[in-house]
Structure formats: structure tokens, C-alpha cells
PDB file of C-alpha atoms and ligand atoms in Angstrom:
ATOM      1  CA  MET A   1      94.050 114.294 122.690  1.00 91.00           C
ATOM      2  CA  ASP A   2      94.942 115.188 119.117  1.00 92.00           C
ATOM      3  CA  ASN A   3      92.406 117.161 117.094  1.00 95.00           C
ATOM      4  CA  ARG A   4      94.190 116.865 113.767  1.00 97.00           C
ATOM      5  CA  PRO A   5      92.287 115.095 110.949  1.00 97.00           C
ATOM      6  CA  ILE A   6      92.788 111.540 109.699  1.00 98.00           C
ATOM      7  CA  GLY A   7      94.041 111.196 106.107  1.00 98.00           C
ATOM      8  CA  ILE A   8      92.686 108.483 103.810  1.00 98.00           C
ATOM      9  CA  PHE A   9      93.638 107.648 100.258  1.00 98.00           C
ATOM     10  CA  ASP A  10      92.761 105.314  97.414  1.00 98.00           C
ATOM     11  CA  SER A  11      93.090 105.367  93.637  1.00 97.00           C
ATOM     12  CA  GLY A  12      89.462 106.489  93.306  1.00 95.00           C
ATOM     13  CA  VAL A  13      86.045 105.874  94.842  1.00 95.00           C
ATOM     14  CA  GLY A  14      86.914 102.531  96.490  1.00 96.00           C
ATOM     15  CA  GLY A  15      88.367 104.128  99.605  1.00 97.00           C
ATOM     16  CA  LEU A  16      84.981 105.713 100.257  1.00 96.00           C
ATOM     17  CA  THR A  17      83.793 102.282 101.410  1.00 96.00           C
ATOM     18  CA  VAL A  18      86.460 102.578 104.131  1.00 97.00           C
ATOM     19  CA  PHE A  19      85.720 106.270 104.723  1.00 97.00           C
ATOM     20  CA  SER A  20      82.033 105.523 105.315  1.00 95.00           C
ATOM     21  CA  GLU A  21      82.949 102.941 107.973  1.00 96.00           C
ATOM     22  CA  LEU A  22      85.515 105.271 109.570  1.00 97.00           C
ATOM     23  CA  ILE A  23      83.007 108.077 110.035  1.00 95.00           C
ATOM     24  CA  LYS A  24      80.682 105.604 111.793  1.00 95.00           C
ATOM     25  CA  ALA A  25      83.409 104.241 114.072  1.00 96.00           C
ATOM     26  CA  LEU A  26      85.010 107.655 114.707  1.00 96.00           C
ATOM     27  CA  PRO A  27      82.195 110.208 114.561  1.00 94.00           C
ATOM     28  CA  ASN A  28      84.235 113.049 116.103  1.00 95.00           C
ATOM     29  CA  GLU A  29      87.198 112.846 113.782  1.00 96.00           C
ATOM     30  CA  ASP A  30      87.840 115.263 110.904  1.00 96.00           C
ATOM     31  CA  MET A  31      88.923 113.445 107.725  1.00 97.00           C
ATOM     32  CA  ILE A  32      90.743 114.317 104.530  1.00 97.00           C
ATOM     33  CA  TYR A  33      90.132 111.970 101.597  1.00 97.00           C
ATOM     34  CA  LEU A  34      92.401 111.778  98.565  1.00 97.00           C
ATOM     35  CA  GLY A  35      91.400 109.909  95.408  1.00 97.00           C
ATOM     36  CA  ASP A  36      94.298 109.521  92.989  1.00 97.00           C
ATOM     37  CA  THR A  37      92.002 109.503  89.964  1.00 95.00           C
ATOM     38  CA  LYS A  38      94.829 110.688  87.698  1.00 95.00           C
ATOM     39  CA  GLN A  39      96.712 107.429  88.264  1.00 96.00           C
ATOM     40  CA  PHE A  40      93.698 105.096  88.476  1.00 96.00           C
ATOM     41  CA  PRO A  41      93.752 102.084  88.217  1.00 97.00           C
ATOM     42  CA  TYR A  42      96.419 100.905  90.646  1.00 98.00           C
ATOM     43  CA  GLY A  43      95.562  97.218  90.286  1.00 97.00           C
ATOM     44  CA  ASN A  44      97.620  96.583  87.159  1.00 96.00           C
ATOM     45  CA  LYS A  45     100.669  98.736  87.985  1.00 97.00           C
ATOM     46  CA  SER A  46     104.128  97.525  89.035  1.00 97.00           C
ATOM     47  CA  LYS A  47     105.170  97.359  92.677  1.00 97.00           C
ATOM     48  CA  ASP A  48     107.717 100.189  92.138  1.00 97.00           C
ATOM     49  CA  THR A  49     105.034 102.493  90.758  1.00 98.00           C
ATOM     50  CA  ILE A  50     102.662 101.636  93.611  1.00 98.00           C
ATOM     51  CA  ILE A  51     105.383 102.457  96.165  1.00 98.00           C
ATOM     52  CA  GLU A  52     106.050 105.800  94.466  1.00 97.00           C
ATOM     53  CA  LEU A  53     102.340 106.685  94.337  1.00 98.00           C
ATOM     54  CA  THR A  54     101.834 105.612  97.955  1.00 98.00           C
ATOM     55  CA  LYS A  55     104.675 107.885  99.096  1.00 98.00           C
ATOM     56  CA  LYS A  56     103.300 110.866  97.159  1.00 97.00           C
ATOM     57  CA  ASN A  57      99.775 110.351  98.494  1.00 98.00           C
ATOM     58  CA  THR A  58     100.975 109.870 102.071  1.00 98.00           C
ATOM     59  CA  GLU A  59     103.144 113.002 101.866  1.00 97.00           C
ATOM     60  CA  PHE A  60     100.256 115.020 100.405  1.00 98.00           C
ATOM     61  CA  LEU A  61      98.096 114.082 103.395  1.00 98.00           C
ATOM     62  CA  ILE A  62     100.894 114.659 105.918  1.00 98.00           C
ATOM     63  CA  ASN A  63     101.392 118.134 104.435  1.00 97.00           C
ATOM     64  CA  LYS A  64      97.710 118.773 105.082  1.00 97.00           C
ATOM     65  CA  GLY A  65      98.420 118.150 108.771  1.00 98.00           C
ATOM     66  CA  VAL A  66      96.915 114.709 109.409  1.00 98.00           C
ATOM     67  CA  LYS A  67      97.668 112.677 112.551  1.00 97.00           C
ATOM     68  CA  ALA A  68      97.414 109.274 110.805  1.00 98.00           C
ATOM     69  CA  VAL A  69      97.187 107.991 107.247  1.00 98.00           C
ATOM     70  CA  VAL A  70      94.858 105.162 106.267  1.00 98.00           C
ATOM     71  CA  ILE A  71      95.782 103.431 103.026  1.00 98.00           C
ATOM     72  CA  ALA A  72      92.218 102.621 102.000  1.00 98.00           C
ATOM     73  CA  CYS A  73      93.486 100.654  99.037  1.00 98.00           C
ATOM     74  CA  GLY A  74      94.276  96.947  99.002  1.00 98.00           C
ATOM     75  CA  THR A  75      96.743  97.276  96.145  1.00 98.00           C
ATOM     76  CA  ALA A  76      98.802  99.970  97.889  1.00 98.00           C
ATOM     77  CA  THR A  77      98.587  98.184 101.253  1.00 98.00           C
ATOM     78  CA  SER A  78      99.757  94.878  99.808  1.00 98.00           C
ATOM     79  CA  GLN A  79     102.645  96.270  97.783  1.00 98.00           C
ATOM     80  CA  ALA A  80     103.791  99.448  99.495  1.00 98.00           C
ATOM     81  CA  LEU A  81     102.893  99.567 103.189  1.00 98.00           C
ATOM     82  CA  ASP A  82     106.035  97.746 104.303  1.00 96.00           C
ATOM     83  CA  SER A  83     108.159 100.234 102.303  1.00 96.00           C
ATOM     84  CA  VAL A  84     106.533 103.370 103.732  1.00 95.00           C
ATOM     85  CA  TYR A  85     105.309 102.772 107.254  1.00 91.00           C
ATOM     86  CA  GLU A  86     108.589 103.625 108.943  1.00 93.00           C
ATOM     87  CA  LEU A  87     109.338 106.675 106.784  1.00 96.00           C
ATOM     88  CA  TYR A  88     107.014 109.148 108.471  1.00 97.00           C
ATOM     89  CA  ASP A  89     106.369 110.382 111.974  1.00 94.00           C
ATOM     90  CA  VAL A  90     102.634 109.707 111.695  1.00 96.00           C
ATOM     91  CA  PRO A  91     101.240 106.166 111.754  1.00 96.00           C
ATOM     92  CA  VAL A  92     100.364 104.660 108.359  1.00 98.00           C
ATOM     93  CA  ILE A  93      97.673 101.977 108.547  1.00 98.00           C
ATOM     94  CA  GLY A  94      96.628  99.620 105.764  1.00 98.00           C
ATOM     95  CA  ILE A  95      93.618  97.345 105.360  1.00 98.00           C
ATOM     96  CA  ILE A  96      95.299  93.947 105.724  1.00 98.00           C
ATOM     97  CA  GLU A  97      96.518  93.809 109.345  1.00 98.00           C
ATOM     98  CA  PRO A  98      93.230  94.988 110.932  1.00 98.00           C
ATOM     99  CA  THR A  99      91.313  92.434 108.850  1.00 98.00           C
ATOM    100  CA  VAL A 100      93.619  89.479 109.517  1.00 98.00           C
ATOM    101  CA  LEU A 101      93.781  90.233 113.271  1.00 98.00           C
ATOM    102  CA  SER A 102      90.011  90.275 113.407  1.00 98.00           C
ATOM    103  CA  LEU A 103      89.670  87.028 111.385  1.00 98.00           C
ATOM    104  CA  ASN A 104      92.175  85.349 113.672  1.00 98.00           C
ATOM    105  CA  LYS A 105      89.680  85.600 116.538  1.00 97.00           C
ATOM    106  CA  GLU A 106      87.514  83.067 114.709  1.00 96.00           C
ATOM    107  CA  LYS A 107      90.261  81.087 112.950  1.00 97.00           C
ATOM    108  CA  PRO A 108      88.228  80.116 109.885  1.00 98.00           C
ATOM    109  CA  LYS A 109      89.447  76.980 108.106  1.00 97.00           C
ATOM    110  CA  THR A 110      88.708  78.255 104.603  1.00 98.00           C
ATOM    111  CA  ILE A 111      89.255  81.850 103.491  1.00 98.00           C
ATOM    112  CA  GLY A 112      88.634  83.356 100.074  1.00 98.00           C
ATOM    113  CA  ILE A 113      90.204  86.568  98.753  1.00 98.00           C
ATOM    114  CA  MET A 114      88.949  88.676  95.864  1.00 98.00           C
ATOM    115  CA  ALA A 115      91.349  91.487  94.954  1.00 98.00           C
ATOM    116  CA  THR A 116      93.150  93.251  92.127  1.00 98.00           C
ATOM    117  CA  THR A 117      95.745  91.459  90.016  1.00 98.00           C
ATOM    118  CA  GLY A 118      98.588  93.316  91.769  1.00 97.00           C
ATOM    119  CA  THR A 119      97.303  92.416  95.229  1.00 98.00           C
ATOM    120  CA  ILE A 120      96.874  88.729  94.417  1.00 98.00           C
ATOM    121  CA  ARG A 121     100.290  88.634  92.711  1.00 97.00           C
ATOM    122  CA  SER A 122     101.955  90.163  95.810  1.00 98.00           C
ATOM    123  CA  LYS A 123     100.677  87.263  97.998  1.00 98.00           C
ATOM    124  CA  THR A 124     100.636  89.651 100.987  1.00 98.00           C
ATOM    125  CA  TRP A 125      97.183  88.574 102.183  1.00 98.00           C
ATOM    126  CA  GLN A 126      98.186  84.925 101.924  1.00 98.00           C
ATOM    127  CA  LEU A 127     101.415  85.518 103.885  1.00 98.00           C
ATOM    128  CA  GLU A 128      99.753  87.573 106.610  1.00 98.00           C
ATOM    129  CA  ILE A 129      96.952  85.019 107.045  1.00 98.00           C
ATOM    130  CA  LYS A 130      99.399  82.097 107.186  1.00 98.00           C
ATOM    131  CA  LYS A 131     101.461  83.802 109.927  1.00 98.00           C
ATOM    132  CA  LEU A 132      98.482  83.637 112.300  1.00 98.00           C
ATOM    133  CA  MET A 133      96.439  80.819 110.787  1.00 98.00           C
ATOM    134  CA  PRO A 134      98.912  78.367 109.243  1.00 98.00           C
ATOM    135  CA  ASP A 135      96.264  75.706 108.689  1.00 97.00           C
ATOM    136  CA  ALA A 136      93.807  77.917 106.837  1.00 98.00           C
ATOM    137  CA  GLU A 137      93.081  76.967 103.254  1.00 98.00           C
ATOM    138  CA  ILE A 138      93.164  80.094 101.083  1.00 98.00           C
ATOM    139  CA  ILE A 139      91.551  80.492  97.680  1.00 98.00           C
ATOM    140  CA  SER A 140      92.286  83.698  95.820  1.00 97.00           C
ATOM    141  CA  GLN A 141      90.757  85.262  92.757  1.00 98.00           C
ATOM    142  CA  ALA A 142      92.026  88.304  90.849  1.00 98.00           C
ATOM    143  CA  CYS A 143      89.141  90.444  89.562  1.00 98.00           C
ATOM    144  CA  PRO A 144      90.767  92.978  87.214  1.00 97.00           C
ATOM    145  CA  LEU A 145      87.522  94.414  85.804  1.00 97.00           C
ATOM    146  CA  LEU A 146      85.694  95.294  88.997  1.00 98.00           C
ATOM    147  CA  ALA A 147      87.456  98.498  90.091  1.00 97.00           C
ATOM    148  CA  GLN A 148      86.906 100.062  86.646  1.00 96.00           C
ATOM    149  CA  MET A 149      83.243  99.121  86.731  1.00 96.00           C
ATOM    150  CA  ALA A 150      82.877 100.599  90.223  1.00 95.00           C
ATOM    151  CA  GLU A 151      84.427 103.900  89.063  1.00 94.00           C
ATOM    152  CA  GLU A 152      81.717 104.032  86.379  1.00 92.00           C
ATOM    153  CA  GLY A 153      78.990 103.308  88.905  1.00 92.00           C
ATOM    154  CA  TRP A 154      78.291  99.916  87.291  1.00 95.00           C
ATOM    155  CA  THR A 155      77.786  97.941  90.473  1.00 95.00           C
ATOM    156  CA  GLU A 156      74.275  96.593  90.175  1.00 94.00           C
ATOM    157  CA  ASN A 157      73.519  96.350  86.443  1.00 96.00           C
ATOM    158  CA  ASP A 158      73.510  93.250  84.210  1.00 97.00           C
ATOM    159  CA  VAL A 159      77.172  93.641  83.264  1.00 97.00           C
ATOM    160  CA  ALA A 160      78.100  93.686  86.951  1.00 98.00           C
ATOM    161  CA  ARG A 161      75.928  90.652  87.642  1.00 98.00           C
ATOM    162  CA  LEU A 162      77.552  88.588  84.855  1.00 98.00           C
ATOM    163  CA  THR A 163      81.059  89.693  85.818  1.00 98.00           C
ATOM    164  CA  ILE A 164      80.514  88.804  89.465  1.00 98.00           C
ATOM    165  CA  LYS A 165      79.082  85.426  88.441  1.00 97.00           C
ATOM    166  CA  GLU A 166      82.325  84.707  86.613  1.00 98.00           C
ATOM    167  CA  TYR A 167      84.650  85.875  89.405  1.00 98.00           C
ATOM    168  CA  VAL A 168      82.911  83.983  92.211  1.00 98.00           C
ATOM    169  CA  LYS A 169      82.968  80.633  90.385  1.00 97.00           C
ATOM    170  CA  ALA A 170      86.067  79.658  92.385  1.00 95.00           C
ATOM    171  CA  PHE A 171      84.144  80.109  95.645  1.00 97.00           C
ATOM    172  CA  LYS A 172      81.185  78.137  94.357  1.00 95.00           C
ATOM    173  CA  SER A 173      83.214  75.082  93.435  1.00 94.00           C
ATOM    174  CA  LYS A 174      85.130  75.352  96.726  1.00 93.00           C
ATOM    175  CA  PRO A 175      82.930  77.170  99.267  1.00 95.00           C
ATOM    176  CA  VAL A 176      84.759  79.280 101.866  1.00 98.00           C
ATOM    177  CA  GLU A 177      83.692  80.318 105.366  1.00 98.00           C
ATOM    178  CA  LYS A 178      84.928  83.900 104.958  1.00 98.00           C
ATOM    179  CA  LEU A 179      85.415  85.855 101.758  1.00 98.00           C
ATOM    180  CA  ILE A 180      87.663  88.898 102.074  1.00 98.00           C
ATOM    181  CA  LEU A 181      86.931  91.763  99.709  1.00 98.00           C
ATOM    182  CA  GLY A 182      90.609  92.627  99.368  1.00 98.00           C
ATOM    183  CA  CYS A 183      90.026  95.643  97.133  1.00 98.00           C
ATOM    184  CA  THR A 184      88.140  98.549  98.664  1.00 98.00           C
ATOM    185  CA  HIS A 185      86.062  99.009  95.507  1.00 98.00           C
ATOM    186  CA  TYR A 186      84.469  95.574  95.951  1.00 98.00           C
ATOM    187  CA  PRO A 187      82.052  96.249  98.843  1.00 97.00           C
ATOM    188  CA  LEU A 188      80.104  98.163  96.177  1.00 96.00           C
ATOM    189  CA  PHE A 189      79.318  94.722  94.661  1.00 97.00           C
ATOM    190  CA  LYS A 190      78.485  93.109  97.998  1.00 97.00           C
ATOM    191  CA  LYS A 191      74.805  92.650  97.223  1.00 96.00           C
ATOM    192  CA  LEU A 192      75.545  90.765  93.981  1.00 97.00           C
ATOM    193  CA  ILE A 193      78.267  88.643  95.610  1.00 98.00           C
ATOM    194  CA  GLU A 194      75.905  87.684  98.423  1.00 96.00           C
ATOM    195  CA  GLU A 195      73.209  86.794  95.926  1.00 96.00           C
ATOM    196  CA  GLU A 196      75.628  84.421  94.192  1.00 96.00           C
ATOM    197  CA  LEU A 197      77.171  82.808  97.261  1.00 96.00           C
ATOM    198  CA  GLY A 198      74.267  82.663  99.682  1.00 92.00           C
ATOM    199  CA  THR A 199      74.474  82.959 103.437  1.00 89.00           C
ATOM    200  CA  ASN A 200      77.024  80.213 104.210  1.00 92.00           C
ATOM    201  CA  THR A 201      79.900  82.494 103.230  1.00 97.00           C
ATOM    202  CA  GLU A 202      80.488  85.603 105.335  1.00 97.00           C
ATOM    203  CA  ILE A 203      81.631  88.535 103.225  1.00 98.00           C
ATOM    204  CA  ILE A 204      84.389  90.489 104.944  1.00 97.00           C
ATOM    205  CA  ASP A 205      84.390  94.211 104.275  1.00 93.00           C
ATOM    206  CA  THR A 206      87.800  95.577 105.299  1.00 97.00           C
ATOM    207  CA  GLY A 207      86.476  99.093 106.051  1.00 97.00           C
ATOM    208  CA  LYS A 208      84.642  97.854 109.155  1.00 96.00           C
ATOM    209  CA  LYS A 209      87.803  96.137 110.421  1.00 98.00           C
ATOM    210  CA  VAL A 210      89.909  99.251 109.846  1.00 98.00           C
ATOM    211  CA  GLY A 211      87.283 101.331 111.662  1.00 98.00           C
ATOM    212  CA  SER A 212      87.389  99.292 114.864  1.00 96.00           C
ATOM    213  CA  TYR A 213      91.195  98.904 114.691  1.00 97.00           C
ATOM    214  CA  LEU A 214      91.660 102.666 114.384  1.00 97.00           C
ATOM    215  CA  GLU A 215      89.152 103.377 117.150  1.00 97.00           C
ATOM    216  CA  THR A 216      91.147 101.182 119.565  1.00 97.00           C
ATOM    217  CA  TYR A 217      94.446 102.576 118.342  1.00 96.00           C
ATOM    218  CA  LEU A 218      93.425 106.222 118.852  1.00 97.00           C
ATOM    219  CA  LYS A 219      92.094 105.431 122.327  1.00 96.00           C
ATOM    220  CA  GLU A 220      95.170 103.502 123.394  1.00 96.00           C
ATOM    221  CA  THR A 221      97.571 106.144 122.113  1.00 95.00           C
ATOM    222  CA  LYS A 222      95.394 109.000 123.443  1.00 95.00           C
ATOM    223  CA  ARG A 223      95.143 110.573 119.994  1.00 94.00           C
ATOM    224  CA  GLU A 224      91.365 110.876 119.850  1.00 93.00           C
ATOM    225  CA  THR A 225      89.788 114.132 118.861  1.00 94.00           C
ATOM    226  CA  VAL A 226      88.004 115.850 121.724  1.00 89.00           C
ATOM    227  CA  LYS A 227      85.713 118.646 120.538  1.00 79.00           C
ATOM    228  CA  LYS A 228      82.059 119.462 120.306  1.00 78.00           C
ATOM    229  CA  THR A 229      81.789 120.860 116.787  1.00 88.00           C
ATOM    230  CA  LYS A 230      80.616 118.818 113.781  1.00 90.00           C
ATOM    231  CA  PRO A 231      83.457 116.948 112.058  1.00 93.00           C
ATOM    232  CA  VAL A 232      84.829 118.416 108.835  1.00 94.00           C
ATOM    233  CA  TYR A 233      85.393 116.191 105.787  1.00 95.00           C
ATOM    234  CA  GLU A 234      87.505 117.334 102.853  1.00 96.00           C
ATOM    235  CA  PHE A 235      87.815 115.524  99.514  1.00 96.00           C
ATOM    236  CA  TYR A 236      90.668 115.908  97.039  1.00 96.00           C
ATOM    237  CA  LEU A 237      91.182 114.342  93.612  1.00 96.00           C
ATOM    238  CA  THR A 238      94.269 114.377  91.431  1.00 96.00           C
ATOM    239  CA  ASP A 239      92.109 114.520  88.285  1.00 93.00           C
ATOM    240  CA  MET A 240      88.687 116.125  88.254  1.00 88.00           C
ATOM    241  CA  GLU A 241      87.429 114.583  84.996  1.00 80.00           C
ATOM    242  CA  SER A 242      86.033 111.445  86.518  1.00 75.00           C
ATOM    243  CA  GLN A 243      82.718 110.022  87.585  1.00 85.00           C
ATOM    244  CA  PHE A 244      83.889 110.365  91.175  1.00 88.00           C
ATOM    245  CA  LEU A 245      81.362 112.950  92.273  1.00 89.00           C
ATOM    246  CA  LYS A 246      78.375 111.033  90.946  1.00 86.00           C
ATOM    247  CA  VAL A 247      79.518 107.731  92.439  1.00 87.00           C
ATOM    248  CA  ALA A 248      80.606 109.380  95.706  1.00 89.00           C
ATOM    249  CA  ASN A 249      77.263 111.116  96.195  1.00 87.00           C
ATOM    250  CA  ASN A 250      75.606 107.776  95.678  1.00 83.00           C
ATOM    251  CA  ILE A 251      77.838 105.952  98.187  1.00 85.00           C
ATOM    252  CA  LEU A 252      77.743 108.666 100.835  1.00 85.00           C
ATOM    253  CA  GLN A 253      74.132 109.681 100.158  1.00 84.00           C
ATOM    254  CA  GLU A 254      75.036 113.358 100.307  1.00 82.00           C
ATOM    255  CA  GLU A 255      76.462 116.078  98.083  1.00 84.00           C
ATOM    256  CA  ILE A 256      80.167 116.625  98.615  1.00 88.00           C
ATOM    257  CA  GLN A 257      82.543 119.323  97.400  1.00 89.00           C
ATOM    258  CA  ILE A 258      85.798 118.290  95.732  1.00 92.00           C
ATOM    259  CA  LYS A 259      89.101 120.141  95.549  1.00 92.00           C
ATOM    260  CA  LYS A 260      91.952 119.577  93.138  1.00 92.00           C
ATOM    261  CA  ALA A 261      95.064 117.970  94.622  1.00 94.00           C
ATOM    262  CA  LYS A 262      98.323 118.947  92.992  1.00 84.00           C
ATOM    263  CA  ILE A 263     100.640 115.953  93.211  1.00 82.00           C
ATOM    264  CA  ARG A 264     103.570 115.738  90.861  1.00 71.00           C
ATOM    265  CA  ILE A 265     104.874 112.300  89.852  1.00 65.00           C
TER     266      ILE A 265
HETATM  267  N1  DGL B   1      90.655 100.294  95.641  1.00 90.53           N
HETATM  268  C1  DGL B   1      91.879  99.741  95.252  1.00 90.53           C
HETATM  269  C2  DGL B   1      92.252  98.495  95.962  1.00 90.53           C
HETATM  270  O1  DGL B   1      91.786  98.348  97.067  1.00 90.53           O
HETATM  271  C3  DGL B   1      92.464 100.009  93.909  1.00 90.53           C
HETATM  272  C4  DGL B   1      91.819  99.443  92.697  1.00 90.53           C
HETATM  273  C5  DGL B   1      92.556  99.947  91.480  1.00 90.53           C
HETATM  274  O2  DGL B   1      92.884 101.131  91.419  1.00 90.53           O
HETATM  275  O3  DGL B   1      92.814  99.122  90.605  1.00 90.53           O
HETATM  276  O4  DGL B   1      93.003  97.672  95.507  1.00 90.53           O
END
């Protein structure tokens, strides 16, 4: 038993799509969420910068006393997880491994990936999929505009609809069995993506995969929280002047309080 909270971070609101799955899968766990809104967006930054930001965010959460850190960001997972996961004495979990392990149970023949430019450029998803499913055909699409639109709350308007139409063209000309939303902001566009692609393509939301992976992991390592009180959720941002609160209240369907995180880069 380990009653310490779980730490989660992303560049902004995207990680809340993971957070909302984690609180379903792990209803007893306290959580601390960090949105690095000061450095948003991560998707177009260099690998070195992403590693530096990932270290700072992970250390911020470790200093808050967490028992595990979830990198709820595809860009940071794909470019920095392998540089940080052995540095700390708490486990650091990204979104790629839980998703690929779960997909491997079904061994789809065609897999699509939508993610940020940095994630697609890193080829980490492609490499991790090929290790377990060497015959899978992978089609990837960078979607540089989507995270910005999600931060503004533009996930269901006409601009979002047209932008999604453009980005999913690749998966219309070559339909895929599974489409991984490799950036945690993208589940916010799930409805529009489904409308475009129909029901033959299963949309894979990484938050759900991370939730069940972490549930098993905490059980197996006997690190689950055992207590009867309501879980406590804390939210930190590195810059308060963002739309975060509005978008977060919409995603979580409840009013949250935000604190300022002081992280020096
Ligand atoms: N939510 C992030 C991801 O999963 C970051 C998007 C961004 O900051 O560009 O990649």
C-alpha cells in the first residue's frame, strides 16, 4: 500500500483526457496534474528542449511527493521517456507502451497514427509497434494545428470540422483498422474524427490504455492507495493566462481550482 498521489503532466489541457480516464480506472488515488502552459506547444519543439521540459515537470511532481509520474503527453513520451525513466526512484510511465501492448493483443494489420509533428518525426510509435507487430502497415499523419485549437476550446466548431477533414484524408484513401490518437489533445476531436471515418476504424484513445496499465501495475507492485476518504485532485499550471480553466471545466464537467507552479527553465 502506498497512499501517495499520482503525478500527471502535459503541455496543457490534453493530459486531462488521460486524467479523466485515470480517475475512472483508479477511483481511490489522489492525483496532481501539471499543465506546462508557459511552454505550450510542445509539438514543434526540438528533442533537447522536450527532454529538458520533461525533466523539470517530472521533478516538480516528484517534489510534490508523488509515487508515479504519468507523462500524459505523446510528444514528451515519444522524445523524452527513454532519457528520463531511469533517472528517478519513482516509475515514469508514458502513453506509448500501454497502448502498443494493448493493440498487440489484437494484432491489427493496418494502424494509423495522428500526432504532433515532433511525435511523428521521432518515429517512436512506428518503432514500438514494429517491435511487436512487424507485419503491421502503419500510416502516420502529423496534425500541427489541433493542439492549439484544443487549447482554445475549438473542438466541435466549423474550423475544427474542416481541419479534421483535411488531416484524416490519409485514412480515407487508405482505411486503417485502428487509429491511434497519439497526442492527448486529440480525443477532444473524437466525435468529428468518427463522423469522418465511420465505424470501420476503431479510434484508440491512449488515456484508457494508460488507465488499465497503471491499475495492473499498482496492484502487482502493491502500491495501490488504501483509504476511505474521497480522493484529492490538485491542478497546477506554469502560466495562468490561458484558456485552461474554461476548457478544463468543460472536459471534467466540474469547477476546479488551479495553483501556480513555479518551474524555472
Ligand atoms: N498533448 C501533447 C501531446 O500529446 C502536446 C501537444 C503540444 O503541446 O503540442 O503530444
